Amino acid sequence: IKHLPLKINKQYMKTFILSLLLTISLSGVAQVSVTKEDFMPIAGMWKGTLTYLDYTSNTSETIKTNASITIKGGNTFELSLYYTDEPDHNNAEVYSIKENGTMLNDMRMIERTRQTDGSLKITFENKGTDGNDYKAAIFNHVYIISKNSFIITKLVKFDRETKFFQRHQYSFSR
C-alpha cells in the first residue's frame, strides 16, 4: 500500500479535526430532559405558603399551604395542595413526564440546571390565558428541588409584553 501524498493527508486531518469539533459542539447543545428520579427528593409531605398576586387589588397575598407529593407508576407523580385557611380550594394534579423527558404534561422544558447549593432548577414553558380578562400569555413554571425545600414559581408574560412577572410562588420545607 502506497502512502497518500502529504497534501491529501493534510486535507484528511483538517476534515477529521473539523468533524471532531462539530461533534463536540453538538454534544454541548444536546436536548435537556428530566426523569422521574429528578422529582424523587420531593416525595412526601411539605409545609409552606402560597404567595400570589391578587389581580383585583394588585397586591401580594400569602396563605398557609401544605403539599403531598406521591411518586406513581410510569413517569408520573401527583401533587396535592392543601390550603389551611381555604380547604374548599384544595386540589390535586397528576404530572406526566413525556416526549423523552422534554415535556411535563403540556409544558415544554426550557432549562435544567444544578444550582450552587446543590438544588435542581427546572423551568417549563407553556401558553394559556391569565388575569381577570383572560389575556393570552406565556407561562414559565420554575421548580427548585432539594431534599429539604421545594419551590414552584409561576411567571407570566402577556402577549405583546417584554417582561415576565411573578403570578405566584409556592414555597415548601420539611
PDB file of C-alpha atoms in Angstrom:
ATOM      1  CA  ILE A   1       0.000   0.000   0.000  1.00  0.00           C
ATOM      2  CA  LYS A   2       1.410   3.328  -1.043  1.00  0.00           C
ATOM      3  CA  HIS A   3       1.244   6.341   1.208  1.00  0.00           C
ATOM      4  CA  LEU A   4      -1.087   9.085   0.161  1.00  0.00           C
ATOM      5  CA  PRO A   5       0.543  12.342  -0.832  1.00  0.00           C
ATOM      6  CA  LEU A   6       1.141  14.741   2.045  1.00  0.00           C
ATOM      7  CA  LYS A   7      -1.388  17.194   0.602  1.00  0.00           C
ATOM      8  CA  ILE A   8      -4.199  14.646   0.893  1.00  0.00           C
ATOM      9  CA  ASN A   9      -3.148  13.686   4.426  1.00  0.00           C
ATOM     10  CA  LYS A  10      -3.357  17.343   5.495  1.00  0.00           C
ATOM     11  CA  GLN A  11      -6.805  17.605   3.931  1.00  0.00           C
ATOM     12  CA  TYR A  12      -7.870  14.390   5.664  1.00  0.00           C
ATOM     13  CA  MET A  13      -6.595  15.680   9.020  1.00  0.00           C
ATOM     14  CA  LYS A  14      -8.318  19.029   8.534  1.00  0.00           C
ATOM     15  CA  THR A  15     -11.627  17.288   7.740  1.00  0.00           C
ATOM     16  CA  PHE A  16     -11.206  14.924  10.698  1.00  0.00           C
ATOM     17  CA  ILE A  17     -10.488  17.767  13.133  1.00  0.00           C
ATOM     18  CA  LEU A  18     -13.425  19.855  11.880  1.00  0.00           C
ATOM     19  CA  SER A  19     -15.734  16.831  12.188  1.00  0.00           C
ATOM     20  CA  LEU A  20     -14.481  16.170  15.707  1.00  0.00           C
ATOM     21  CA  LEU A  21     -15.020  19.799  16.756  1.00  0.00           C
ATOM     22  CA  LEU A  22     -18.504  19.799  15.266  1.00  0.00           C
ATOM     23  CA  THR A  23     -19.380  16.597  17.138  1.00  0.00           C
ATOM     24  CA  ILE A  24     -18.103  18.054  20.414  1.00  0.00           C
ATOM     25  CA  SER A  25     -20.027  21.305  19.938  1.00  0.00           C
ATOM     26  CA  LEU A  26     -23.256  19.481  19.065  1.00  0.00           C
ATOM     27  CA  SER A  27     -22.987  17.321  22.164  1.00  0.00           C
ATOM     28  CA  GLY A  28     -22.894  20.543  24.214  1.00  0.00           C
ATOM     29  CA  VAL A  29     -26.344  21.513  22.914  1.00  0.00           C
ATOM     30  CA  ALA A  30     -27.916  18.107  23.360  1.00  0.00           C
ATOM     31  CA  GLN A  31     -31.556  18.229  24.310  1.00  0.00           C
ATOM     32  CA  VAL A  32     -32.091  18.600  28.039  1.00  0.00           C
ATOM     33  CA  SER A  33     -34.522  16.252  29.753  1.00  0.00           C
ATOM     34  CA  VAL A  34     -35.920  15.240  33.131  1.00  0.00           C
ATOM     35  CA  THR A  35     -36.704  11.866  34.635  1.00  0.00           C
ATOM     36  CA  LYS A  36     -38.966  10.718  37.424  1.00  0.00           C
ATOM     37  CA  GLU A  37     -35.817  10.400  39.569  1.00  0.00           C
ATOM     38  CA  ASP A  38     -35.378  14.200  39.403  1.00  0.00           C
ATOM     39  CA  PHE A  39     -38.655  14.506  41.330  1.00  0.00           C
ATOM     40  CA  MET A  40     -37.916  11.754  43.897  1.00  0.00           C
ATOM     41  CA  PRO A  41     -36.479  14.201  46.505  1.00  0.00           C
ATOM     42  CA  ILE A  42     -39.849  15.959  46.762  1.00  0.00           C
ATOM     43  CA  ALA A  43     -41.871  12.818  47.562  1.00  0.00           C
ATOM     44  CA  GLY A  44     -43.720  13.107  50.851  1.00  0.00           C
ATOM     45  CA  MET A  45     -45.319  15.818  52.974  1.00  0.00           C
ATOM     46  CA  TRP A  46     -44.410  19.521  52.927  1.00  0.00           C
ATOM     47  CA  LYS A  47     -45.443  22.641  54.884  1.00  0.00           C
ATOM     48  CA  GLY A  48     -45.276  26.113  53.457  1.00  0.00           C
ATOM     49  CA  THR A  49     -47.007  29.059  51.875  1.00  0.00           C
ATOM     50  CA  LEU A  50     -48.508  30.288  48.658  1.00  0.00           C
ATOM     51  CA  THR A  51     -47.802  33.914  47.794  1.00  0.00           C
ATOM     52  CA  TYR A  52     -49.884  35.143  44.871  1.00  0.00           C
ATOM     53  CA  LEU A  53     -50.653  38.372  43.064  1.00  0.00           C
ATOM     54  CA  ASP A  54     -54.286  39.335  43.594  1.00  0.00           C
ATOM     55  CA  TYR A  55     -55.247  40.954  40.281  1.00  0.00           C
ATOM     56  CA  THR A  56     -58.261  42.678  41.812  1.00  0.00           C
ATOM     57  CA  SER A  57     -56.272  44.619  44.420  1.00  0.00           C
ATOM     58  CA  ASN A  58     -52.863  44.335  42.655  1.00  0.00           C
ATOM     59  CA  THR A  59     -51.276  43.264  45.957  1.00  0.00           C
ATOM     60  CA  SER A  60     -49.442  40.137  47.068  1.00  0.00           C
ATOM     61  CA  GLU A  61     -51.312  37.815  49.408  1.00  0.00           C
ATOM     62  CA  THR A  62     -49.809  34.914  51.368  1.00  0.00           C
ATOM     63  CA  ILE A  63     -51.696  31.912  52.707  1.00  0.00           C
ATOM     64  CA  LYS A  64     -50.610  28.756  54.534  1.00  0.00           C
ATOM     65  CA  THR A  65     -50.316  25.760  52.223  1.00  0.00           C
ATOM     66  CA  ASN A  66     -49.321  22.136  52.692  1.00  0.00           C
ATOM     67  CA  ALA A  67     -48.406  19.710  49.945  1.00  0.00           C
ATOM     68  CA  SER A  68     -48.159  15.989  49.437  1.00  0.00           C
ATOM     69  CA  ILE A  69     -46.210  14.557  46.520  1.00  0.00           C
ATOM     70  CA  THR A  70     -46.740  10.929  45.586  1.00  0.00           C
ATOM     71  CA  ILE A  71     -44.497   9.247  43.021  1.00  0.00           C
ATOM     72  CA  LYS A  72     -46.694   6.958  40.923  1.00  0.00           C
ATOM     73  CA  GLY A  73     -46.085   4.251  38.330  1.00  0.00           C
ATOM     74  CA  GLY A  74     -44.572   5.015  34.968  1.00  0.00           C
ATOM     75  CA  ASN A  75     -43.329   8.591  34.632  1.00  0.00           C
ATOM     76  CA  THR A  76     -45.951  10.235  36.830  1.00  0.00           C
ATOM     77  CA  PHE A  77     -46.293  11.922  40.187  1.00  0.00           C
ATOM     78  CA  GLU A  78     -49.209  13.565  41.954  1.00  0.00           C
ATOM     79  CA  LEU A  79     -49.042  16.972  43.632  1.00  0.00           C
ATOM     80  CA  SER A  80     -51.815  17.547  46.188  1.00  0.00           C
ATOM     81  CA  LEU A  81     -52.208  21.034  47.660  1.00  0.00           C
ATOM     82  CA  TYR A  82     -53.967  21.714  50.964  1.00  0.00           C
ATOM     83  CA  TYR A  83     -54.881  25.281  51.904  1.00  0.00           C
ATOM     84  CA  THR A  84     -55.130  25.539  55.697  1.00  0.00           C
ATOM     85  CA  ASP A  85     -57.471  28.537  55.739  1.00  0.00           C
ATOM     86  CA  GLU A  86     -59.319  27.765  52.488  1.00  0.00           C
ATOM     87  CA  PRO A  87     -59.908  23.989  52.375  1.00  0.00           C
ATOM     88  CA  ASP A  88     -62.540  24.362  49.652  1.00  0.00           C
ATOM     89  CA  HIS A  89     -59.654  25.208  47.271  1.00  0.00           C
ATOM     90  CA  ASN A  90     -57.670  22.007  47.972  1.00  0.00           C
ATOM     91  CA  ASN A  91     -56.731  20.212  44.765  1.00  0.00           C
ATOM     92  CA  ALA A  92     -54.541  17.528  43.250  1.00  0.00           C
ATOM     93  CA  GLU A  93     -52.948  17.192  39.841  1.00  0.00           C
ATOM     94  CA  VAL A  94     -51.129  14.298  38.225  1.00  0.00           C
ATOM     95  CA  TYR A  95     -47.994  15.233  36.281  1.00  0.00           C
ATOM     96  CA  SER A  96     -46.669  13.020  33.494  1.00  0.00           C
ATOM     97  CA  ILE A  97     -43.180  13.210  32.045  1.00  0.00           C
ATOM     98  CA  LYS A  98     -43.486  12.850  28.258  1.00  0.00           C
ATOM     99  CA  GLU A  99     -41.571  13.174  24.996  1.00  0.00           C
ATOM    100  CA  ASN A 100     -38.374  11.564  26.327  1.00  0.00           C
ATOM    101  CA  GLY A 101     -38.325  13.865  29.342  1.00  0.00           C
ATOM    102  CA  THR A 102     -38.748  17.147  27.465  1.00  0.00           C
ATOM    103  CA  MET A 103     -42.390  17.697  28.474  1.00  0.00           C
ATOM    104  CA  LEU A 104     -44.261  17.731  31.781  1.00  0.00           C
ATOM    105  CA  ASN A 105     -47.960  17.463  30.896  1.00  0.00           C
ATOM    106  CA  ASP A 106     -48.386  20.274  28.319  1.00  0.00           C
ATOM    107  CA  MET A 107     -45.301  22.217  29.458  1.00  0.00           C
ATOM    108  CA  ARG A 108     -42.095  22.147  27.392  1.00  0.00           C
ATOM    109  CA  MET A 109     -38.842  22.097  29.365  1.00  0.00           C
ATOM    110  CA  ILE A 110     -36.607  25.070  28.572  1.00  0.00           C
ATOM    111  CA  GLU A 111     -33.979  24.827  31.337  1.00  0.00           C
ATOM    112  CA  ARG A 112     -32.435  22.271  33.696  1.00  0.00           C
ATOM    113  CA  THR A 113     -29.532  23.410  35.871  1.00  0.00           C
ATOM    114  CA  ARG A 114     -27.879  22.370  39.098  1.00  0.00           C
ATOM    115  CA  GLN A 115     -27.625  25.361  41.455  1.00  0.00           C
ATOM    116  CA  THR A 116     -24.540  26.175  43.560  1.00  0.00           C
ATOM    117  CA  ASP A 117     -26.396  24.987  46.698  1.00  0.00           C
ATOM    118  CA  GLY A 118     -26.995  21.579  45.068  1.00  0.00           C
ATOM    119  CA  SER A 119     -30.677  22.121  44.311  1.00  0.00           C
ATOM    120  CA  LEU A 120     -32.084  21.329  40.888  1.00  0.00           C
ATOM    121  CA  LYS A 121     -33.773  24.107  38.899  1.00  0.00           C
ATOM    122  CA  ILE A 122     -36.126  23.010  36.136  1.00  0.00           C
ATOM    123  CA  THR A 123     -38.085  25.517  34.059  1.00  0.00           C
ATOM    124  CA  PHE A 124     -41.046  24.583  31.875  1.00  0.00           C
ATOM    125  CA  GLU A 125     -42.984  26.826  29.484  1.00  0.00           C
ATOM    126  CA  ASN A 126     -46.482  26.774  28.056  1.00  0.00           C
ATOM    127  CA  LYS A 127     -49.127  29.127  26.707  1.00  0.00           C
ATOM    128  CA  GLY A 128     -52.559  29.965  28.019  1.00  0.00           C
ATOM    129  CA  THR A 129     -54.660  32.818  29.353  1.00  0.00           C
ATOM    130  CA  ASP A 130     -54.337  34.686  32.637  1.00  0.00           C
ATOM    131  CA  GLY A 131     -55.854  37.592  34.518  1.00  0.00           C
ATOM    132  CA  ASN A 132     -59.402  38.671  35.162  1.00  0.00           C
ATOM    133  CA  ASP A 133     -59.802  39.464  31.464  1.00  0.00           C
ATOM    134  CA  TYR A 134     -58.198  36.177  30.285  1.00  0.00           C
ATOM    135  CA  LYS A 135     -55.351  37.688  28.266  1.00  0.00           C
ATOM    136  CA  ALA A 136     -53.159  35.418  26.144  1.00  0.00           C
ATOM    137  CA  ALA A 137     -49.859  34.745  27.909  1.00  0.00           C
ATOM    138  CA  ILE A 138     -46.719  32.655  28.100  1.00  0.00           C
ATOM    139  CA  PHE A 139     -46.055  30.950  31.430  1.00  0.00           C
ATOM    140  CA  ASN A 140     -42.744  29.863  32.892  1.00  0.00           C
ATOM    141  CA  HIS A 141     -43.075  27.302  35.693  1.00  0.00           C
ATOM    142  CA  VAL A 142     -39.858  27.191  37.718  1.00  0.00           C
ATOM    143  CA  TYR A 143     -39.276  24.213  40.017  1.00  0.00           C
ATOM    144  CA  ILE A 144     -36.448  24.362  42.583  1.00  0.00           C
ATOM    145  CA  ILE A 145     -35.986  20.908  44.095  1.00  0.00           C
ATOM    146  CA  SER A 146     -33.833  19.886  47.032  1.00  0.00           C
ATOM    147  CA  LYS A 147     -34.089  17.433  49.913  1.00  0.00           C
ATOM    148  CA  ASN A 148     -35.461  19.955  52.435  1.00  0.00           C
ATOM    149  CA  SER A 149     -37.078  22.633  50.289  1.00  0.00           C
ATOM    150  CA  PHE A 150     -39.303  22.742  47.257  1.00  0.00           C
ATOM    151  CA  ILE A 151     -40.371  25.899  45.389  1.00  0.00           C
ATOM    152  CA  ILE A 152     -42.727  26.313  42.439  1.00  0.00           C
ATOM    153  CA  THR A 153     -42.857  29.765  40.853  1.00  0.00           C
ATOM    154  CA  LYS A 154     -45.238  30.736  38.063  1.00  0.00           C
ATOM    155  CA  LEU A 155     -44.079  33.630  35.896  1.00  0.00           C
ATOM    156  CA  VAL A 156     -46.404  35.283  33.383  1.00  0.00           C
ATOM    157  CA  LYS A 157     -45.694  37.338  30.274  1.00  0.00           C
ATOM    158  CA  PHE A 158     -48.725  38.678  28.461  1.00  0.00           C
ATOM    159  CA  ASP A 159     -48.671  38.772  24.660  1.00  0.00           C
ATOM    160  CA  ARG A 160     -47.009  41.934  23.347  1.00  0.00           C
ATOM    161  CA  GLU A 161     -45.257  42.455  26.710  1.00  0.00           C
ATOM    162  CA  THR A 162     -41.498  42.125  27.100  1.00  0.00           C
ATOM    163  CA  LYS A 163     -41.105  41.094  30.743  1.00  0.00           C
ATOM    164  CA  PHE A 164     -42.319  38.264  32.947  1.00  0.00           C
ATOM    165  CA  PHE A 165     -43.840  38.985  36.358  1.00  0.00           C
ATOM    166  CA  GLN A 166     -44.404  36.595  39.259  1.00  0.00           C
ATOM    167  CA  ARG A 167     -48.006  35.391  39.408  1.00  0.00           C
ATOM    168  CA  HIS A 168     -47.493  33.097  42.369  1.00  0.00           C
ATOM    169  CA  GLN A 169     -44.948  31.100  44.329  1.00  0.00           C
ATOM    170  CA  TYR A 170     -45.320  28.012  46.468  1.00  0.00           C
ATOM    171  CA  SER A 171     -42.515  27.697  48.997  1.00  0.00           C
ATOM    172  CA  PHE A 172     -42.309  24.453  50.992  1.00  0.00           C
ATOM    173  CA  SER A 173     -39.935  22.965  53.558  1.00  0.00           C
ATOM    174  CA  ARG A 174     -39.787  19.996  55.894  1.00  0.00           C
TER     175      ARG A 174
END
